[in-house]
mmCIF file of C-alpha atoms in Angstrom:
data_model
loop_
_atom_site.group_PDB
_atom_site.id
_atom_site.type_symbol
_atom_site.label_atom_id
_atom_site.label_comp_id
_atom_site.label_asym_id
_atom_site.label_seq_id
_atom_site.Cartn_x
_atom_site.Cartn_y
_atom_site.Cartn_z
ATOM 1 C CA MET A 671 9.051 36.518 143.854
ATOM 2 C CA PRO A 672 8.527 40.140 142.823
ATOM 3 C CA THR A 673 11.373 42.592 142.841
ATOM 4 C CA ILE A 674 10.708 45.475 145.211
ATOM 5 C CA PRO A 675 12.017 48.733 143.765
ATOM 6 C CA PHE A 676 12.418 51.443 146.370
ATOM 7 C CA ASP A 677 10.406 54.631 146.211
ATOM 8 C CA ARG A 678 8.572 56.834 148.667
ATOM 9 C CA ARG A 679 5.227 56.886 146.904
ATOM 10 C CA ILE A 680 2.279 56.001 149.124
ATOM 11 C CA LYS A 681 1.632 52.265 149.209
ATOM 12 C CA ILE A 682 -1.538 50.689 150.616
ATOM 13 C CA ALA A 683 -1.077 47.276 152.251
ATOM 14 C CA PRO A 684 -4.399 45.651 153.203
ATOM 15 C CA SER A 685 -4.120 43.414 156.259
ATOM 16 C CA ILE A 686 -5.728 40.026 155.695
ATOM 17 C CA LEU A 687 -6.468 39.944 159.421
ATOM 18 C CA SER A 688 -9.691 41.715 158.393
ATOM 19 C CA ALA A 689 -10.389 39.448 155.421
ATOM 20 C CA ASP A 690 -12.704 36.431 155.228
ATOM 21 C CA PHE A 691 -10.566 33.649 156.713
ATOM 22 C CA ALA A 692 -12.464 31.021 154.699
ATOM 23 C CA ASN A 693 -11.551 32.754 151.425
ATOM 24 C CA PHE A 694 -7.987 33.971 151.920
ATOM 25 C CA GLY A 695 -6.806 33.159 148.406
ATOM 26 C CA ALA A 696 -9.743 34.896 146.764
ATOM 27 C CA GLU A 697 -9.459 37.845 149.150
ATOM 28 C CA CYS A 698 -5.778 38.347 148.273
ATOM 29 C CA ARG A 699 -6.583 38.266 144.563
ATOM 30 C CA ALA A 700 -9.471 40.663 145.074
ATOM 31 C CA VAL A 701 -7.563 43.360 146.978
ATOM 32 C CA GLU A 702 -4.693 43.250 144.494
ATOM 33 C CA ALA A 703 -7.100 43.543 141.591
ATOM 34 C CA GLN A 704 -8.671 46.520 143.368
ATOM 35 C CA GLY A 705 -5.383 48.386 143.712
ATOM 36 C CA ALA A 706 -3.509 47.093 146.761
ATOM 37 C CA ASP A 707 0.241 47.618 146.521
ATOM 38 C CA TRP A 708 1.259 45.003 149.089
ATOM 39 C CA VAL A 709 -0.598 42.290 151.035
ATOM 40 C CA HIS A 710 0.115 42.468 154.774
ATOM 41 C CA VAL A 711 0.062 39.303 156.888
ATOM 42 C CA ASP A 712 -0.176 39.782 160.668
ATOM 43 C CA VAL A 713 1.270 36.734 162.430
ATOM 44 C CA MET A 714 0.387 36.490 166.145
ATOM 45 C CA ASP A 715 1.361 33.789 168.612
ATOM 46 C CA GLY A 716 -0.821 34.272 171.702
ATOM 47 C CA HIS A 717 2.365 34.890 173.693
ATOM 48 C CA PHE A 718 4.036 38.076 172.463
ATOM 49 C CA VAL A 719 0.556 39.445 171.724
ATOM 50 C CA PRO A 720 -2.822 38.377 173.138
ATOM 51 C CA ASN A 721 -4.174 36.744 169.985
ATOM 52 C CA ILE A 722 -3.387 33.814 167.671
ATOM 53 C CA THR A 723 -3.692 34.141 163.908
ATOM 54 C CA PHE A 724 -1.718 32.011 161.460
ATOM 55 C CA GLY A 725 1.722 30.671 160.633
ATOM 56 C CA PRO A 726 4.011 29.666 157.774
ATOM 57 C CA ALA A 727 1.560 27.120 156.340
ATOM 58 C CA THR A 728 -1.034 29.839 155.761
ATOM 59 C CA CYS A 729 1.583 32.084 154.152
ATOM 60 C CA ALA A 730 2.617 29.252 151.840
ATOM 61 C CA ALA A 731 -1.027 28.590 150.948
ATOM 62 C CA ILE A 732 -1.797 32.198 149.974
ATOM 63 C CA ARG A 733 1.529 32.907 148.252
ATOM 64 C CA PRO A 734 0.339 31.617 144.846
ATOM 65 C CA HIS A 735 -2.611 34.010 145.059
ATOM 66 C CA ILE A 736 -0.424 37.102 145.585
ATOM 67 C CA LYS A 737 1.247 38.539 142.500
ATOM 68 C CA GLY A 738 2.940 41.404 144.311
ATOM 69 C CA VAL A 739 4.613 41.847 147.687
ATOM 70 C CA MET A 740 3.741 39.635 150.648
ATOM 71 C CA ASP A 741 4.628 41.673 153.735
ATOM 72 C CA VAL A 742 4.809 39.411 156.798
ATOM 73 C CA HIS A 743 4.720 41.041 160.240
ATOM 74 C CA LEU A 744 5.851 38.648 162.964
ATOM 75 C CA MET A 745 4.268 39.487 166.300
ATOM 76 C CA ILE A 746 5.869 36.461 167.891
ATOM 77 C CA ALA A 747 8.549 35.677 170.483
ATOM 78 C CA PRO A 748 10.998 34.136 170.090
ATOM 79 C CA VAL A 749 11.263 35.110 166.450
ATOM 80 C CA ASP A 750 14.601 33.666 165.291
ATOM 81 C CA PRO A 751 13.526 29.987 165.105
ATOM 82 C CA TYR A 752 10.737 30.829 162.639
ATOM 83 C CA ILE A 753 12.462 33.188 160.212
ATOM 84 C CA GLU A 754 13.535 30.451 157.799
ATOM 85 C CA ALA A 755 10.044 28.935 157.744
ATOM 86 C CA PHE A 756 8.413 32.231 156.780
ATOM 87 C CA ALA A 757 11.097 32.855 154.174
ATOM 88 C CA GLN A 758 10.438 29.404 152.699
ATOM 89 C CA ALA A 759 6.699 30.172 152.765
ATOM 90 C CA GLY A 760 7.258 33.019 150.310
ATOM 91 C CA ALA A 761 7.409 36.189 152.375
ATOM 92 C CA ASP A 762 9.059 39.083 150.544
ATOM 93 C CA ILE A 763 9.433 41.250 153.654
ATOM 94 C CA ILE A 764 9.758 39.811 157.160
ATOM 95 C CA SER A 765 9.389 42.207 160.090
ATOM 96 C CA ALA A 766 10.461 41.304 163.614
ATOM 97 C CA HIS A 767 9.660 43.298 166.733
ATOM 98 C CA LEU A 768 12.462 45.098 168.527
ATOM 99 C CA GLU A 769 10.805 44.013 171.786
ATOM 100 C CA ALA A 770 10.552 40.302 170.877
ATOM 101 C CA GLY A 771 13.977 39.294 172.163
ATOM 102 C CA PRO A 772 17.377 40.479 173.368
ATOM 103 C CA HIS A 773 19.172 40.110 170.027
ATOM 104 C CA ILE A 774 17.212 42.035 167.390
ATOM 105 C CA HIS A 775 20.396 42.732 165.396
ATOM 106 C CA ARG A 776 20.897 38.973 165.034
ATOM 107 C CA ALA A 777 17.275 38.521 163.944
ATOM 108 C CA LEU A 778 17.653 41.190 161.263
ATOM 109 C CA GLN A 779 20.861 39.515 160.069
ATOM 110 C CA ALA A 780 19.017 36.201 159.880
ATOM 111 C CA ILE A 781 16.200 37.705 157.826
ATOM 112 C CA ARG A 782 18.612 39.250 155.348
ATOM 113 C CA ALA A 783 20.550 35.986 155.151
ATOM 114 C CA THR A 784 17.424 34.368 153.669
ATOM 115 C CA GLY A 785 17.455 36.938 150.860
ATOM 116 C CA LYS A 786 14.335 38.694 152.139
ATOM 117 C CA LYS A 787 13.818 42.343 153.031
ATOM 118 C CA ALA A 788 14.190 42.975 156.766
ATOM 119 C CA GLY A 789 11.646 44.958 158.731
ATOM 120 C CA LEU A 790 11.892 46.278 162.287
ATOM 121 C CA ALA A 791 8.588 46.702 164.127
ATOM 122 C CA LEU A 792 8.128 49.031 167.102
ATOM 123 C CA ASN A 793 5.399 48.936 169.744
ATOM 124 C CA PRO A 794 3.752 52.257 170.708
ATOM 125 C CA GLY A 795 5.733 52.448 173.966
ATOM 126 C CA THR A 796 9.128 51.972 172.277
ATOM 127 C CA GLY A 797 11.153 55.092 171.529
ATOM 128 C CA THR A 798 13.418 55.814 168.601
ATOM 129 C CA ASP A 799 16.765 55.712 170.444
ATOM 130 C CA ALA A 800 17.137 51.945 170.069
ATOM 131 C CA VAL A 801 16.682 52.218 166.302
ATOM 132 C CA ALA A 802 19.722 54.398 165.631
ATOM 133 C CA HIS A 803 22.235 51.544 165.480
ATOM 134 C CA LEU A 804 19.956 49.344 163.393
ATOM 135 C CA LEU A 805 19.162 51.685 160.517
ATOM 136 C CA ASP A 806 21.706 50.127 158.174
ATOM 137 C CA MET A 807 20.273 46.663 158.889
ATOM 138 C CA VAL A 808 16.689 47.369 157.870
ATOM 139 C CA ASP A 809 14.660 47.921 154.728
ATOM 140 C CA LEU A 810 11.505 48.921 156.586
ATOM 141 C CA ILE A 811 10.465 50.237 159.984
ATOM 142 C CA CYS A 812 6.926 49.315 161.014
ATOM 143 C CA VAL A 813 5.477 51.741 163.556
ATOM 144 C CA MET A 814 2.582 50.277 165.511
ATOM 145 C CA THR A 815 -0.071 52.953 165.984
ATOM 146 C CA VAL A 816 -2.169 50.615 168.098
ATOM 147 C CA ASN A 817 -1.075 48.064 170.678
ATOM 148 C CA PRO A 818 -0.460 44.873 168.703
ATOM 149 C CA GLY A 819 -2.798 41.943 169.007
ATOM 150 C CA PHE A 820 -6.141 42.903 167.514
ATOM 151 C CA GLY A 821 -7.529 44.731 164.504
ATOM 152 C CA GLY A 822 -9.949 47.640 164.648
ATOM 153 C CA GLN A 823 -8.295 49.530 167.528
ATOM 154 C CA LYS A 824 -8.168 53.286 168.004
ATOM 155 C CA PHE A 825 -5.202 55.137 166.518
ATOM 156 C CA ILE A 826 -2.571 56.363 169.022
ATOM 157 C CA HIS A 827 -1.721 59.941 168.038
ATOM 158 C CA SER A 828 1.574 60.108 169.960
ATOM 159 C CA GLN A 829 3.099 57.964 167.216
ATOM 160 C CA ILE A 830 2.978 60.840 164.725
ATOM 161 C CA GLU A 831 5.969 62.481 166.380
ATOM 162 C CA LYS A 832 7.778 59.130 166.453
ATOM 163 C CA VAL A 833 7.391 58.886 162.673
ATOM 164 C CA ARG A 834 8.732 62.425 162.237
ATOM 165 C CA GLN A 835 11.780 61.481 164.306
ATOM 166 C CA LEU A 836 12.340 58.295 162.332
ATOM 167 C CA ARG A 837 12.042 60.096 159.007
ATOM 168 C CA ALA A 838 14.760 62.523 160.118
ATOM 169 C CA MET A 839 16.965 59.658 161.365
ATOM 170 C CA ILE A 840 16.595 57.679 158.146
ATOM 171 C CA GLY A 841 17.753 60.566 155.987
ATOM 172 C CA ASP A 842 18.490 59.357 152.459
ATOM 173 C CA ARG A 843 18.680 55.656 153.363
ATOM 174 C CA PRO A 844 16.335 53.453 151.290
ATOM 175 C CA VAL A 845 14.160 52.548 154.281
ATOM 176 C CA HIS A 846 10.365 52.493 154.193
ATOM 177 C CA ILE A 847 8.278 53.704 157.122
ATOM 178 C CA GLU A 848 5.197 51.558 157.500
ATOM 179 C CA ILE A 849 2.220 52.339 159.735
ATOM 180 C CA ASP A 850 0.179 49.504 161.196
ATOM 181 C CA GLY A 851 -2.980 50.220 163.158
ATOM 182 C CA GLY A 852 -5.959 52.533 162.981
ATOM 183 C CA ILE A 853 -5.347 53.758 159.444
ATOM 184 C CA THR A 854 -8.393 55.505 157.966
ATOM 185 C CA THR A 855 -8.978 58.412 155.609
ATOM 186 C CA GLU A 856 -8.619 60.650 158.683
ATOM 187 C CA THR A 857 -5.320 59.239 160.005
ATOM 188 C CA ALA A 858 -3.619 58.407 156.685
ATOM 189 C CA PRO A 859 -2.796 62.051 155.861
ATOM 190 C CA LEU A 860 -1.343 62.599 159.346
ATOM 191 C CA MET A 861 1.109 59.750 158.866
ATOM 192 C CA ALA A 862 1.945 60.583 155.259
ATOM 193 C CA ARG A 863 2.736 64.167 156.258
ATOM 194 C CA ALA A 864 4.980 62.872 159.070
ATOM 195 C CA GLY A 865 6.973 60.754 156.611
ATOM 196 C CA ALA A 866 5.319 57.332 156.277
ATOM 197 C CA ASP A 867 5.017 55.740 152.850
ATOM 198 C CA VAL A 868 3.423 52.314 153.555
ATOM 199 C CA LEU A 869 -0.029 52.280 155.161
ATOM 200 C CA VAL A 870 -1.421 49.031 156.503
ATOM 201 C CA ALA A 871 -5.206 49.041 156.665
ATOM 202 C CA GLY A 872 -7.474 46.202 157.659
ATOM 203 C CA SER A 873 -11.069 47.050 158.452
ATOM 204 C CA ALA A 874 -10.756 50.352 156.567
ATOM 205 C CA VAL A 875 -10.084 48.406 153.335
ATOM 206 C CA PHE A 876 -12.345 45.390 153.777
ATOM 207 C CA LYS A 877 -15.416 47.173 155.170
ATOM 208 C CA GLY A 878 -18.471 47.059 152.963
ATOM 209 C CA GLY A 879 -17.056 44.542 150.501
ATOM 210 C CA SER A 880 -16.591 40.834 149.925
ATOM 211 C CA VAL A 881 -15.023 38.442 147.444
ATOM 212 C CA SER A 882 -18.276 38.504 145.481
ATOM 213 C CA ALA A 883 -18.560 42.309 145.717
ATOM 214 C CA PRO A 884 -14.964 43.590 145.760
ATOM 215 C CA ALA A 885 -15.623 47.055 144.322
ATOM 216 C CA ALA A 886 -15.862 48.428 147.870
ATOM 217 C CA TYR A 887 -12.268 47.327 148.464
ATOM 218 C CA GLY A 888 -11.155 49.427 145.517
ATOM 219 C CA ALA A 889 -13.137 52.439 146.643
ATOM 220 C CA ASN A 890 -11.689 52.151 150.161
ATOM 221 C CA ILE A 891 -8.106 51.786 148.884
ATOM 222 C CA ARG A 892 -8.482 54.770 146.563
ATOM 223 C CA ALA A 893 -9.956 56.897 149.352
ATOM 224 C CA ILE A 894 -7.096 56.112 151.754
ATOM 225 C CA ARG A 895 -4.488 56.712 149.055
ATOM 226 C CA LEU A 896 -6.059 60.013 148.002
ATOM 227 C CA ALA A 897 -6.286 61.195 151.612
ATOM 228 C CA ALA A 898 -2.618 60.366 152.203
ATOM 229 C CA GLU A 899 -1.362 61.867 148.946
ATOM 230 C CA SER A 900 -3.344 65.034 149.526
ATOM 231 C CA ALA A 901 -1.202 65.687 152.613
ATOM 232 C CA LEU A 902 2.067 65.644 150.651
ATOM 233 C CA PRO A 903 3.642 68.782 149.185
ATOM 234 C CA GLY A 904 4.218 66.948 145.904
ATOM 235 C CA THR A 905 4.811 63.491 144.507
ATOM 236 C CA LEU A 906 7.749 61.875 146.298
ATOM 237 C CA ALA A 907 9.865 59.316 144.501
#
């Protein structure tokens, strides 16, 4: 497993939800070779969100193909019974939704008990008040800028202010702010300026490319990174 040093430089995390499902291993290798910082895995259960994607077995299958960070976003409820399975499958970061159950503090404890980084995901309709007493339990806060369940949705602009609030709340804690949903070259700078440092992008990374023609992935990643970094006053570390 890779070590994950903390810094606030912009990181691009392609979501394999937009990859070729028949070539997951090759797709993971391709996006990393083309400059991806993390690989983001969106796990959906058809219950907490209106879609079904994949589970621990898929994570275990693609883990050998990922040299860097495997960032697993659990859009499932209940979440606690599955934390150990995703940890065993090789996740480096496991994010649970605040809305997925009544005991999110316990879920975050369980994630950290496996030795993994703990992420807290927030739906668009969830405010920042509930996060205040969890900040010392998390390594990452994932702000959903679309309603979870499907890729390719339109970016929800009200989440920009939420990110600003979270950045102020986090202060000097080593906590990443991740954005999931609707990230493009147009929205990336808005979120970077607000304080985000991890940008999940699905269709915006995978469009125009394939395993046999991965150069488009690299061009898309570089364009999103450049757009985000251009919004910053200087290099943050």
